[in-house]
Short mmCIF file of C-alpha atoms in Angstrom, two decimals:
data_model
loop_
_atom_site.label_atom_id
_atom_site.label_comp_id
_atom_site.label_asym_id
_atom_site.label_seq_id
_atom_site.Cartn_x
_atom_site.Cartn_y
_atom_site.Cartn_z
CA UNK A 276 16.08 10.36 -32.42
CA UNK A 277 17.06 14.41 -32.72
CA UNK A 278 14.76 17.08 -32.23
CA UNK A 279 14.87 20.73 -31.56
CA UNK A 280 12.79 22.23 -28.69
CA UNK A 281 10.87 25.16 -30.22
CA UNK A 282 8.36 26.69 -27.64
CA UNK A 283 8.04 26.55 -23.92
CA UNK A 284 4.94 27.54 -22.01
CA UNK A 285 5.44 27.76 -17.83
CA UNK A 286 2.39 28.04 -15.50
CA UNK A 287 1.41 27.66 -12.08
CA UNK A 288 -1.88 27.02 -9.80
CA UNK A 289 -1.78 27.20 -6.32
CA UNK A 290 -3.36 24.23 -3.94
CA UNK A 291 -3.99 23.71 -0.19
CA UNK A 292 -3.54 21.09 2.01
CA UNK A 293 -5.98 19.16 3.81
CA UNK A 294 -3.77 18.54 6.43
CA UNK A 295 -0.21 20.44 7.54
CA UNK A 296 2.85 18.31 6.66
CA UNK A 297 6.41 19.40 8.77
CA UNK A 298 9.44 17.84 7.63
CA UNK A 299 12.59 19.59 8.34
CA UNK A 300 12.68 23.19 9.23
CA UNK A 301 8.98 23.75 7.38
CA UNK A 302 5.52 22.91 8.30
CA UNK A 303 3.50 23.38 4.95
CA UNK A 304 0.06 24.17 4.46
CA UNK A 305 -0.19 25.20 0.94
CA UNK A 306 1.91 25.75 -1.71
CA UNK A 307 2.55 26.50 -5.87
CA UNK A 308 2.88 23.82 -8.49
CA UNK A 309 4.84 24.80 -11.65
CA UNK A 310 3.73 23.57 -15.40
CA UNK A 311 5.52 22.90 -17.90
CA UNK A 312 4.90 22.52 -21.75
CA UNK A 313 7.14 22.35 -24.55
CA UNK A 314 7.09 21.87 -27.84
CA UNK A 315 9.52 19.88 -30.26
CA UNK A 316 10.31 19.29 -33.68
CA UNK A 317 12.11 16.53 -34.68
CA UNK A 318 14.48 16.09 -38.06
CA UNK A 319 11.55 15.24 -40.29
CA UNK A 320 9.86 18.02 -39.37
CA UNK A 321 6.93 16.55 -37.09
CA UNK A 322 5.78 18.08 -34.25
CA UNK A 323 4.28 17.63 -30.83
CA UNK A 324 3.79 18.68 -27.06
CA UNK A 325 4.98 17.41 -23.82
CA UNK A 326 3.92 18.70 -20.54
CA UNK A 327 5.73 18.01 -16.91
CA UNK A 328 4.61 18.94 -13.79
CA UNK A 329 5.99 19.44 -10.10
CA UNK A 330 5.49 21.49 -7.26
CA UNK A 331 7.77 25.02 -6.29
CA UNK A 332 8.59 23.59 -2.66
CA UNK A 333 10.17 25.73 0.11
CA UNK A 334 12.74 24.76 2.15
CA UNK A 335 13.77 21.80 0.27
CA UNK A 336 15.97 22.52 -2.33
CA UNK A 337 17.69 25.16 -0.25
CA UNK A 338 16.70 25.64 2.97
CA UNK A 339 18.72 29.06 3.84
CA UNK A 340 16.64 30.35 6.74
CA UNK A 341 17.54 33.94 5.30
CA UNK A 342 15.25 33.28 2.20
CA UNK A 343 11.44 33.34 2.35
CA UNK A 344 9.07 30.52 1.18
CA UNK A 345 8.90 33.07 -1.76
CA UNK A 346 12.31 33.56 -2.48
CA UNK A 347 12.39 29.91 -2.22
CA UNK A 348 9.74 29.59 -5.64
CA UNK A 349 11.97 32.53 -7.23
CA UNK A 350 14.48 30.42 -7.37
CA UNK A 351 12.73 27.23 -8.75
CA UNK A 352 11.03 29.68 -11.40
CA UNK A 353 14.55 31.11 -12.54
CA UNK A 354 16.08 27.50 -12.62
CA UNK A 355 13.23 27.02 -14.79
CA UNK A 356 13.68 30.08 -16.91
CA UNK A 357 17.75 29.62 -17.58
CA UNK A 358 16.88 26.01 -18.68
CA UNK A 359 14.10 26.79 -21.13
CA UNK A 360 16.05 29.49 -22.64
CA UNK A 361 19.03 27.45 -22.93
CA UNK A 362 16.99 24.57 -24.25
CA UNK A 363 15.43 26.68 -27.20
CA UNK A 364 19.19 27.99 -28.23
CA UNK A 365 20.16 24.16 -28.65
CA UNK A 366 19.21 22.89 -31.54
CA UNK A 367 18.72 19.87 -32.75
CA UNK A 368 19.69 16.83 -30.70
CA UNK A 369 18.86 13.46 -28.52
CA UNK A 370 16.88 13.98 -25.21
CA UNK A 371 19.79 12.53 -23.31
CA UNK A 372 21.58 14.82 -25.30
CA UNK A 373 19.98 17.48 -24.44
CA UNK A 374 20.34 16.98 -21.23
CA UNK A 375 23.96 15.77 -20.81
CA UNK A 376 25.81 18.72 -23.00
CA UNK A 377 23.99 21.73 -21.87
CA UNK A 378 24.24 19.99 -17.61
CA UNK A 379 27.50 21.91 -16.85
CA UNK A 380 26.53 25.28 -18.69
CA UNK A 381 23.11 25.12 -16.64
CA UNK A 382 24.76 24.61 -13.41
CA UNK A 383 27.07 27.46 -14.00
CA UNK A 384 24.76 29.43 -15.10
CA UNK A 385 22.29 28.71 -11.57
CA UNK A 386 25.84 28.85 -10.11
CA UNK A 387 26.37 32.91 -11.18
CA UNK A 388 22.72 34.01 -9.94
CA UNK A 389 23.62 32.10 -6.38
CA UNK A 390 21.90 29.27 -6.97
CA UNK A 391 22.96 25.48 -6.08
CA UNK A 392 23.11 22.18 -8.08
CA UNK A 393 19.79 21.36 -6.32
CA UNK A 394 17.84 24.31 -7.56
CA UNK A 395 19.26 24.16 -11.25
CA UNK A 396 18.21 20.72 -11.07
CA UNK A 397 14.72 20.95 -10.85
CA UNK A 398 14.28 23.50 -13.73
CA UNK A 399 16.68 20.57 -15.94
CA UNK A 400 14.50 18.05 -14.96
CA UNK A 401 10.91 19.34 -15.85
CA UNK A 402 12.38 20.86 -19.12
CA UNK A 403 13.75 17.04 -19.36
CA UNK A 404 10.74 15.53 -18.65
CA UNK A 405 8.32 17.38 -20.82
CA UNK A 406 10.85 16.95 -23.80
CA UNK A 407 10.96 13.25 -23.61
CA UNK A 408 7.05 13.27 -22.71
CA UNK A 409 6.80 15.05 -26.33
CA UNK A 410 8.85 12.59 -27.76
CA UNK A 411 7.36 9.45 -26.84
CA UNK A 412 3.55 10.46 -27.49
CA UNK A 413 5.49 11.59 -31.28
CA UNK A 414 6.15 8.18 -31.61
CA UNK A 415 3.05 6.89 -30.19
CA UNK A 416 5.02 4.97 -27.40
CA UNK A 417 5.06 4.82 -24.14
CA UNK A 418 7.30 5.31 -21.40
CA UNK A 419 8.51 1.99 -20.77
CA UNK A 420 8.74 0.75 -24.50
CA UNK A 421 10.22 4.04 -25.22
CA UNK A 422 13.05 3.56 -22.78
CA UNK A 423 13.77 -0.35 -23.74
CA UNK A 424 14.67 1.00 -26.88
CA UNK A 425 16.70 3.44 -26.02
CA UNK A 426 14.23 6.34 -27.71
CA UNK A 427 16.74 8.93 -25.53
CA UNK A 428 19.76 7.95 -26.92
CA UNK A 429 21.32 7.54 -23.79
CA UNK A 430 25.05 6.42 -23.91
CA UNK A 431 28.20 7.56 -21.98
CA UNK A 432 29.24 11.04 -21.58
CA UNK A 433 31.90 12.94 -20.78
CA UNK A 434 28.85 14.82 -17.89
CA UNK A 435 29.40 11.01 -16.09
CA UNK A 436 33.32 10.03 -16.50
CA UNK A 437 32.78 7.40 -13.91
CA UNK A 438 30.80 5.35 -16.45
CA UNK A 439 33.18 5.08 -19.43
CA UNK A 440 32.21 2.29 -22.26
CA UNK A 441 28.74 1.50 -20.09
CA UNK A 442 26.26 -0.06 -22.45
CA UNK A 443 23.47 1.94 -21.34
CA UNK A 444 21.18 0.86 -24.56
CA UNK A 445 21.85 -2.97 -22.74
CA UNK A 446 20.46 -1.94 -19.40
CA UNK A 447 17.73 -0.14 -20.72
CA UNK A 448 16.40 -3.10 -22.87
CA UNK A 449 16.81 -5.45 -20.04
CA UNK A 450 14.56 -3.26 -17.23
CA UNK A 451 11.34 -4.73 -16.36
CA UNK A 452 8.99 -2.03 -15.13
CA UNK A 453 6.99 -3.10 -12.28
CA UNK A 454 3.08 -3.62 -13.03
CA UNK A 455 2.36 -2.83 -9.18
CA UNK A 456 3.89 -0.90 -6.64
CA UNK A 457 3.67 -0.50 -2.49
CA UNK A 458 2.69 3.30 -1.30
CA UNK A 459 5.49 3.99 1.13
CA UNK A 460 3.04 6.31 3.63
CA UNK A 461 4.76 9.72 5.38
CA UNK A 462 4.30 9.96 8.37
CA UNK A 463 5.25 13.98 9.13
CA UNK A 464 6.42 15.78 12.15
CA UNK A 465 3.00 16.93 13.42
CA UNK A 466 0.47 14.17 12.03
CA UNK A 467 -1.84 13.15 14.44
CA UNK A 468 -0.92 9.43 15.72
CA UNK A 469 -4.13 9.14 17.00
CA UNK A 470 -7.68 11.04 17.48
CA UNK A 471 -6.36 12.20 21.45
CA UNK A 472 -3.54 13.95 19.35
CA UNK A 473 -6.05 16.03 17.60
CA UNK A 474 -7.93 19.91 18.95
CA UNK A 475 -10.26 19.12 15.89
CA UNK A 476 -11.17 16.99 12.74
CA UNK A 477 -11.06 18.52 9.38
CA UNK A 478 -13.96 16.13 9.35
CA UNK A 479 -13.52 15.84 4.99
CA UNK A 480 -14.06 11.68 5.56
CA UNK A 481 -10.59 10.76 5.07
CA UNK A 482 -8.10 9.81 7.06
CA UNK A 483 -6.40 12.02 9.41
CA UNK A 484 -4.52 10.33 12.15
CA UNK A 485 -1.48 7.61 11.68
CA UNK A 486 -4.51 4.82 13.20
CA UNK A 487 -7.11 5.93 10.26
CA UNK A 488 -4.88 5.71 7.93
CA UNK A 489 -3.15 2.56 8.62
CA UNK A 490 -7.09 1.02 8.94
CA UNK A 491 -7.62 2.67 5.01
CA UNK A 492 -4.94 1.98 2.86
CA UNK A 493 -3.50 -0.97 4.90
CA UNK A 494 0.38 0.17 3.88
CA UNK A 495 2.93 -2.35 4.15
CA UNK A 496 5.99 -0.01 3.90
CA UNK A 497 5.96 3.64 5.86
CA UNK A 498 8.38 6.44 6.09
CA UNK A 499 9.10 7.84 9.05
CA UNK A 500 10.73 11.83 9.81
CA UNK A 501 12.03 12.58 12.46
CA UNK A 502 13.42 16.09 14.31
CA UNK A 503 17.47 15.40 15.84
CA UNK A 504 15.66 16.10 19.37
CA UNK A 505 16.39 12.04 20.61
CA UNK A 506 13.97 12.41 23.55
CA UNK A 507 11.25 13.79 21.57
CA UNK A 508 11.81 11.56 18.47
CA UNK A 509 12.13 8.53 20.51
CA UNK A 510 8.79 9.20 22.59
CA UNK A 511 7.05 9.92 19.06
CA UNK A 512 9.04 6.63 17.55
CA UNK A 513 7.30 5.06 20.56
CA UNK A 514 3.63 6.20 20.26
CA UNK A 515 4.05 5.50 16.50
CA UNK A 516 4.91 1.50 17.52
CA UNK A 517 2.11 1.08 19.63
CA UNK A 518 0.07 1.93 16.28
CA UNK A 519 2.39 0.02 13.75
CA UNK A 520 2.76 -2.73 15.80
CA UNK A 521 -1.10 -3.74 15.46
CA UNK A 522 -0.50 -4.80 12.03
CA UNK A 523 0.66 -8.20 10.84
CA UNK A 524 3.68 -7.14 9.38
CA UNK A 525 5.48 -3.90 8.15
CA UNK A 526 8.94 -2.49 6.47
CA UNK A 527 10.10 1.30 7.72
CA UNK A 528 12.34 3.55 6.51
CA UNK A 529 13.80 6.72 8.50
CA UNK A 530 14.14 10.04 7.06
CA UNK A 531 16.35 12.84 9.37
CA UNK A 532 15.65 15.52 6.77
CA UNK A 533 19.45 16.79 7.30
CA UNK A 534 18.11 17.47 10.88
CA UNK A 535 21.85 16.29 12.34
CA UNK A 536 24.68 17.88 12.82
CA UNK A 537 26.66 14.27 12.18
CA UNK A 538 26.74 10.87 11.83
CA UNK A 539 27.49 9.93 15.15
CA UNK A 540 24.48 12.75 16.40
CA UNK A 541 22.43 9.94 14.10
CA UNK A 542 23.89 6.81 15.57
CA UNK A 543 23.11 8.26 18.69
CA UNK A 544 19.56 8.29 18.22
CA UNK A 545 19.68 4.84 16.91
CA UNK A 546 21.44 3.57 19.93
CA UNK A 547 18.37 5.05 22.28
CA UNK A 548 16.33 3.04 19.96
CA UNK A 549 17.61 -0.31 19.76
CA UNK A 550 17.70 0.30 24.02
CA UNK A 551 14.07 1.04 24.15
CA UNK A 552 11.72 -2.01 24.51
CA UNK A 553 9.05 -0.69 22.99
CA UNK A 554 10.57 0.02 19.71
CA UNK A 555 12.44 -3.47 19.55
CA UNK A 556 9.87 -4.04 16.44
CA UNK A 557 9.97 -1.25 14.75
CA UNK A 558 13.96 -0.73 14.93
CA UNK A 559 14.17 -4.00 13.14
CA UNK A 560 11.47 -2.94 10.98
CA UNK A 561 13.96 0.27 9.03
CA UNK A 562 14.79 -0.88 5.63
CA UNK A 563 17.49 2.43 5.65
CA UNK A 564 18.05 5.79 6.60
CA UNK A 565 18.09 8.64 4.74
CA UNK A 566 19.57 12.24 4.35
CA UNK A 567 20.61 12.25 8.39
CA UNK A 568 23.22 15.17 8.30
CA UNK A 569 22.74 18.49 7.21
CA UNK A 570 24.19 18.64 3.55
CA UNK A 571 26.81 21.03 4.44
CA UNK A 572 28.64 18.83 6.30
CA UNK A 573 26.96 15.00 4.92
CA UNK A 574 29.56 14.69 2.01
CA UNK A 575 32.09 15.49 4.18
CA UNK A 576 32.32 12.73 6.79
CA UNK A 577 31.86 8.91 6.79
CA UNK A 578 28.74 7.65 7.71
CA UNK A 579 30.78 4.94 10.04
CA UNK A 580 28.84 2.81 12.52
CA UNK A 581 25.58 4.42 11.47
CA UNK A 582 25.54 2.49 7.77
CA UNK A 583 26.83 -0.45 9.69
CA UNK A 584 23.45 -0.60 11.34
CA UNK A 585 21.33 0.65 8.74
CA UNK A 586 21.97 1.39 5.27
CA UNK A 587 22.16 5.31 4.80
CA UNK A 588 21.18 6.86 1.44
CA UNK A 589 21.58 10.69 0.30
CA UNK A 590 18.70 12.84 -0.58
CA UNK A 591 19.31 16.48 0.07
CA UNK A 592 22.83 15.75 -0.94
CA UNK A 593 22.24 14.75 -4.21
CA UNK A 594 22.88 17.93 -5.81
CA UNK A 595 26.20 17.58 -8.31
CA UNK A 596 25.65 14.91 -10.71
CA UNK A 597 28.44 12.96 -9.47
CA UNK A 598 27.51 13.19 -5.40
CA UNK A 599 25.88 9.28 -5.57
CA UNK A 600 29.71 8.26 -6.25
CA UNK A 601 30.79 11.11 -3.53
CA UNK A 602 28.79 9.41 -1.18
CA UNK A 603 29.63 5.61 -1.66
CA UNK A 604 33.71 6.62 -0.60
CA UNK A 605 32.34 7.99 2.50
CA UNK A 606 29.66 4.44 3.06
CA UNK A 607 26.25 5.75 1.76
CA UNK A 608 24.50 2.94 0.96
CA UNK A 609 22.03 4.21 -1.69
CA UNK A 610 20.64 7.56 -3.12
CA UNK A 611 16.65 8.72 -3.86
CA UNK A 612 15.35 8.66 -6.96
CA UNK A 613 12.79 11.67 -7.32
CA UNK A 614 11.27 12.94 -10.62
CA UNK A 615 11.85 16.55 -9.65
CA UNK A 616 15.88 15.59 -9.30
CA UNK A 617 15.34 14.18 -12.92
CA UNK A 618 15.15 10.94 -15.29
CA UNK A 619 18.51 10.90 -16.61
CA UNK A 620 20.18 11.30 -13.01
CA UNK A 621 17.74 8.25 -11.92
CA UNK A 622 18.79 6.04 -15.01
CA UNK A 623 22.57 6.94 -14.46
CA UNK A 624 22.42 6.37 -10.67
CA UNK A 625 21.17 2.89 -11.56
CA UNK A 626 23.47 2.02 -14.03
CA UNK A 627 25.95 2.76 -10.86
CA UNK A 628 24.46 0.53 -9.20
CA UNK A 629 24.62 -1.90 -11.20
CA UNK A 630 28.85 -1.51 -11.81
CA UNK A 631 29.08 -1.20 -8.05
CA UNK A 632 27.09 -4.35 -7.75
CA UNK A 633 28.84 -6.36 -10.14
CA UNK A 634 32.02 -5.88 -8.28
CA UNK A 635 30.37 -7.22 -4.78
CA UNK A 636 28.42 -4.00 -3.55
CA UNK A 637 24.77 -4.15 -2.94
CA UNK A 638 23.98 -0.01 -3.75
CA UNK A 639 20.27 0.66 -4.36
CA UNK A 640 17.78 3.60 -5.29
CA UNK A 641 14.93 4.60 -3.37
CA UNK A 642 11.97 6.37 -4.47
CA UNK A 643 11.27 9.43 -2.70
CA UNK A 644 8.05 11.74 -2.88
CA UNK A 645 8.10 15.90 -2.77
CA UNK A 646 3.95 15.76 -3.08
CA UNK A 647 3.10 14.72 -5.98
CA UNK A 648 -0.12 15.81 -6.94
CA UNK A 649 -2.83 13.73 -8.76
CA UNK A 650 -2.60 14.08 -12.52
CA UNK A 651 0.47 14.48 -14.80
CA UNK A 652 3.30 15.24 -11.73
CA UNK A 653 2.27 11.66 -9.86
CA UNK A 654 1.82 9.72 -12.87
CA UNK A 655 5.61 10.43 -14.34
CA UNK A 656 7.38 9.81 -11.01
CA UNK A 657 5.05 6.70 -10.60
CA UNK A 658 6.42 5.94 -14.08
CA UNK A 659 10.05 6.83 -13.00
CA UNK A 660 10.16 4.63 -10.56
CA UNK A 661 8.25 1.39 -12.19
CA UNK A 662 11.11 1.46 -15.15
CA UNK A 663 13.35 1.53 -12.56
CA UNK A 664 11.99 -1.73 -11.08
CA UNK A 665 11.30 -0.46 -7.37
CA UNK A 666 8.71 -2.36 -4.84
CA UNK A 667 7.88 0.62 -3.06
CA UNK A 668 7.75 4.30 -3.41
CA UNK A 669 6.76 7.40 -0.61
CA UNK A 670 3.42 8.72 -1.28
CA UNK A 671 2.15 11.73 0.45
CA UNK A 672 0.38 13.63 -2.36
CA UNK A 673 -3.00 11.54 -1.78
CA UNK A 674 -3.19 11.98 2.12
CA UNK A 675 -2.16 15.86 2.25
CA UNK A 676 -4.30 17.09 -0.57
CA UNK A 677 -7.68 15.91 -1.71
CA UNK A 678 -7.31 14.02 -4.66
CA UNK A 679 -7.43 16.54 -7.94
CA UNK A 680 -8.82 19.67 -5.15
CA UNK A 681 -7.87 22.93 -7.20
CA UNK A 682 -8.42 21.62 -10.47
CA UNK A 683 -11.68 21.79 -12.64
CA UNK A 684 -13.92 18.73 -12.24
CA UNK A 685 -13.59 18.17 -16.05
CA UNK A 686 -9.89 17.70 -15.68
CA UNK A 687 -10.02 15.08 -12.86
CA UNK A 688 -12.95 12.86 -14.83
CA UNK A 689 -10.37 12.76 -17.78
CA UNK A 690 -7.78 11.44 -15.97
CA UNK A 691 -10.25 9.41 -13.84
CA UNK A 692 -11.83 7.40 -17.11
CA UNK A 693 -8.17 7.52 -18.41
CA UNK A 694 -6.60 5.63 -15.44
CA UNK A 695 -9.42 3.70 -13.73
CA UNK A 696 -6.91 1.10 -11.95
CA UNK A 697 -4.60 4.07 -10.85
CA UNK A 698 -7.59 6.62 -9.39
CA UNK A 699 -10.83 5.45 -7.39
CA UNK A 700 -14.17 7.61 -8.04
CA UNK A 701 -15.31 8.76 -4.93
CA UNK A 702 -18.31 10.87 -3.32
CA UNK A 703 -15.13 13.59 -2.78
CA UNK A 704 -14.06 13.40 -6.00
CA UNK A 705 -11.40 10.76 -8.15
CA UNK A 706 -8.25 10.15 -5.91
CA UNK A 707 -5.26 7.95 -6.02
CA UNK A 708 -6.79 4.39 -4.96
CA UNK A 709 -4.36 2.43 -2.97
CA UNK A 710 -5.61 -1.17 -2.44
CA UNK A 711 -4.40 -3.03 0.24
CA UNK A 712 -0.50 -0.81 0.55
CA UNK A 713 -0.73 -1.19 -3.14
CA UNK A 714 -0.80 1.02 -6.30
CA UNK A 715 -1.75 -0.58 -9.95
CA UNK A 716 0.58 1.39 -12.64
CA UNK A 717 -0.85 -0.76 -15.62
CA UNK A 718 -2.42 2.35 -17.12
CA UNK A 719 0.70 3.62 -17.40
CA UNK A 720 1.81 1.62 -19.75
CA UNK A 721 -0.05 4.66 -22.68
CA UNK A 722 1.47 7.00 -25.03
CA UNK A 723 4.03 9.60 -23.15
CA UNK A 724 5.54 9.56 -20.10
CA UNK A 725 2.55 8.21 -17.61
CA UNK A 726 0.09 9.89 -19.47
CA UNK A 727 -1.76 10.69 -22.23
CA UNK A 728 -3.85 13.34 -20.65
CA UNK A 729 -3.60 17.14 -20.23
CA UNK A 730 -4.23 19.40 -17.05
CA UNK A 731 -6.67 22.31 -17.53
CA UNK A 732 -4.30 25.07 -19.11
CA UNK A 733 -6.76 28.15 -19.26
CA UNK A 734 -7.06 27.48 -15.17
CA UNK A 735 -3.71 27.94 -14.57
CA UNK A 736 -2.17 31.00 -14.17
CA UNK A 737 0.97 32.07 -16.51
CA UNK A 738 3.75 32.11 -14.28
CA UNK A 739 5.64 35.11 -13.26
CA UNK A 740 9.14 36.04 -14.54
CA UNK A 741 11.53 35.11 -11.23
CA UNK A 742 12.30 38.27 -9.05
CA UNK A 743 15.80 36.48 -8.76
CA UNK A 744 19.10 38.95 -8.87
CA UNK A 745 20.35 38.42 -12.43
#
C-alpha cells in the first residue's frame, strides 16, 4: 500500500521528574519530549494523520562530554528535520519503503552535519512511526493485524544484504503478539534502596525506594545499572540483594551503560560477583548483560568469557543498520529493541534471529525503555514489543514521572477511558497500572499503532528549528 507523506507538524512539551534517574554519565531530572505528526495520502487519494512520540534525551544517543544536554536535543531536532524534509521530497511509496530507500541518504546526510547513525536514527524512526500510525488508522486496522498482513510492504532490500530471498510477509503473518507483558523495573544509579538511603521523601504517595516499589508493583523481572567502579557496584549489587532476595522469585538483567573500557573490565566485575556470598542469588538471577563497553571500542573486540557467562546484547552500539550482525562475529548474544531506534530495525533484527536460529544459534531481542511517557510514546513501544512476542520489557516512564504530569487533565481522561486495562485511575491522576509485575496490552489491539487517541496539540509548544551547524 503506497502513499506520499504530505505535511509534517514537530512539537515539544517539557516534563519533570518525580524522582532523578542516573544511568551512565547523566543524572536526569527533567527533560523535552518531541511530537510528531504527519500527514499521508495514499494512491486513491485518501487521507489521514499519524502522530509518534518520544523524548529528546541527553547523553544517550551521543554522549560527547563536549556537547551540552542542549546541544544534545539540537541534534535529535535536526535528525528530525533532515528526515521530514526528505520524507516530503519522496513521493509515493510503501512505509517499509520509505524507510529502506531513503536509510543511506539520511545517514549521510546526519553524517555531513557531524552527526552519528544513532542520532539520524531517532528522527527515521518517529517519521517511521507516525507514517505507519497514519496508515493503519487509514485502513481502520490495527497494529498487529496491520503487520500480519504485511500493510508495510516489508520484503528484502538491498539497505539489509544479509537477508537476501527472506520471506518477511511469512514471518510477519506467523507473529503472535503477546496479550500481557512483565514491567522489567530500572533500578538507576542513585535510587534509594531503602528509606535510610533517603535526606527526604518527595512524599507524592508513590513509591520511592527499591523496597516500596518492589511491595507496589510486585515485578518479577528488574534491570539493574551499574557504574564500572567494581567496589562500589558490588556493595550496591549487595544492598540491592538483601531487598530482591525477600521475594519468592525474580529474573535480572544488567545494564553497564558503556561504563567499561572492555570486556574483560566487565568480566571482572562479574568474577567479584559470583565470589561474593551475598549475591550468589542474584548472580544467578541475570537473564543477560547489556551495552558493557563503551561503543567506541564494543564493536571492536570479542566479548570472550564475559558472553560465556552471561549472554551480552548491544544497545548503544546499535547505531548502523547492520551492527546486530557486527556484533554476533564478535559473540553478542542479542540486541535491544527500542521504539526510538525504530520498527523496521526491530522487525529486521528479528527476522535475524530467526536465520541465526535456524542454523543452531539461540540470538534474541530485548526490549529496552528511554522513558516512555504515558500516552502515545508508551503505547507504540508497548505495541513494538507485543508484535514482537517479548515476556518482558524495561519500564521506567511510570516510576520517574507521574503518570500523564504536564499534560492537560482532558488529555489523560481520554486515554484513561480509552485504555482502562492499560492505565489505573487514581487520586493522583490515570497512570500506567501494573498488576502483579504485569502490564495488560489488550487495548492495544485499536486502530493505529497502540492508539487511537491524540495528545493535547495546542499545549505543546512548536518546536524550534535545530541550532545545529548546517
Amino acid at each position: 500500500m503506497r502513499f506520499a507523506v504530505t505535511a509534517i507538524e514537530r512539537r515539544e512539551w517539557p516534563f519533570a521528574l518525580r524522582l532523578p534517574f542516573r544511568f551512565g554519565v547523566i543524572t536526569v531530572r527533567g527533560g523535552l519530549q518531541a511530537v510528531l505528526r504527519l500527514r499521508i495520502r495514499d494512491e486513491s487519494g485518501r487521507e489521514g494523520w499519524g502522530v509518534a512520540a518520544e523524548t529528546l534525551a541527553a547523553k544517550w544517543f551521543d554522549k560527547d562530554p563536549a556537547l551540552s544536554d542542549a546541544a544534545n536535543q539540537h541534534q535529535l531536532r535536526r535528525s528530525l528535520e533532515l528526515a521530514g524534509e526528505a520524507a516530503l521530497a519522496a513521493g509515493m511509496n510503501t512505509a517499509f519503503g520509505h524507510f529502506a530507500d531513503n536509510y543511506a541518504a539520511h545517514v549521510a546526510a546526519c553524517a555531513a552535519e557531524g552527526l552519528n547513525p544513532l542520532v539520524a536514527g531517532f528522527g527515521r524512526a518517529l517519521l517511521d512511526r507516525a507514517a505507519l500510525d497514519a496508515l493503519l488508522k487509514l485502513h481502520g486496522l490495527s497494529c498487529f493485524a496491520g503487520m500480519q498482513a504485511n500493510i508495510g510492504g516489508m520484503a528484502p532490500h538491498a539497505v539489509i544484504p544479509d537477508l537476501p530471498g527472506f520471506d518477511f510477509a511469512a514471518m510477519l503473518a506467523r507473529l503472535r503478539p503477546a496479550r500481557r507483558i512483565h514491567a522489567r523495573h530500572t533500578v538507576g544509579l542513585v535510587d534509594p534502596i531503602t528509606a535510610a538511603d533517603q535526606a527526604a521523601r518527595v512524599g507524592d504517595g508513590l513509591p520511592e525506594t527499591l523496597e516500596d516499589v518492589a511491595a507496589t508493583y510486585r515485578h518479577g523481572y528488574w534491570k539493574l545499572k551499574v557504574s564500572g567502579d567494581i567496589p562500589a557496584d558490588l556493595d550496591r549489587l549487595c544492598r540491592i540483594a538483601a531487598v530482591l532476595d525477600r521475594l519468592h522469585g525474580y529474573h535480572a538483567t544488567l545494564d553497564g551503560n558503556e561504563q567499561f573500557a572492555d570486556a574483560g573490565s566487565a568480566h571482572a566485575l562479574w568474577r567479584a560477583m559470583q565470589a561474593e556470598p551475598r549475591l550468589q542469588r542474584l548472580a544467578a538471577s541475570f537473564l543477560y548483560i547489556e551495552q558493557p563497553v563503551a561503543r567506541a571500542r564494543a564493536l571492536q573486540t570479542g566479548m570472550g568469557a564475559l558472553a560465556a557467562a552471561r549472554p551480552v546484547i548491544i544497545d548503544e552500539s546499535d547505531g548502523a543498520l547492520d551492527a546486530f550482525v557486527t556484533a554476533r562475529g564478535l559473540g553478542y548474544g542479542g540486541v535491544s529493541s527500542k521504539s526510538c531506534k525504530g520498527i523496521w530495525r526491530s522487525l529486521i533484527n528479528l527476522a535475524r534471529c530467526r536465520v541465526w536460529n535456524a542454523e543452531g544459534g539461540a540470538y534474541f531481542l530485548s526490549g529496552e525503555d528511554l522513558t516512555c511517557l504515558a500516552g502515545v510514546s508508551v503505547q507504540q513501544d508497548l505495541a513494538l514489543v507485543a508484535l514482537l512476542g517479548l515476556a518482558h520489557v524495561e519500564r521506567n516512564g511510570h516510576h520517574f514521572i507521574a503518570g500523564f504530569a504536564g499534560r492537560p487533565k482532558a488529555e489523560a481522561v481520554r486515554f484513561l477511558e480509552a485504555h482502562p486495562g492499560l492505565y489505573a485511575d487514581t487520586s493522583r491522576g490515570p497512570r500506567l497500572a501494573i498488576r502483579e509485575g504485569v502490564l495488560d496490552l489488550a487495548s492495544l489491539d485499536v486502530p493505529g499503532l497502540g492508539a487511537t487517541e491524540e495528545p493535547d496539540y495546542a499545549a505543546m509548544a512548536e518546536m524550534p528549528k535545530a541550532a545545529w551547524p548546517r
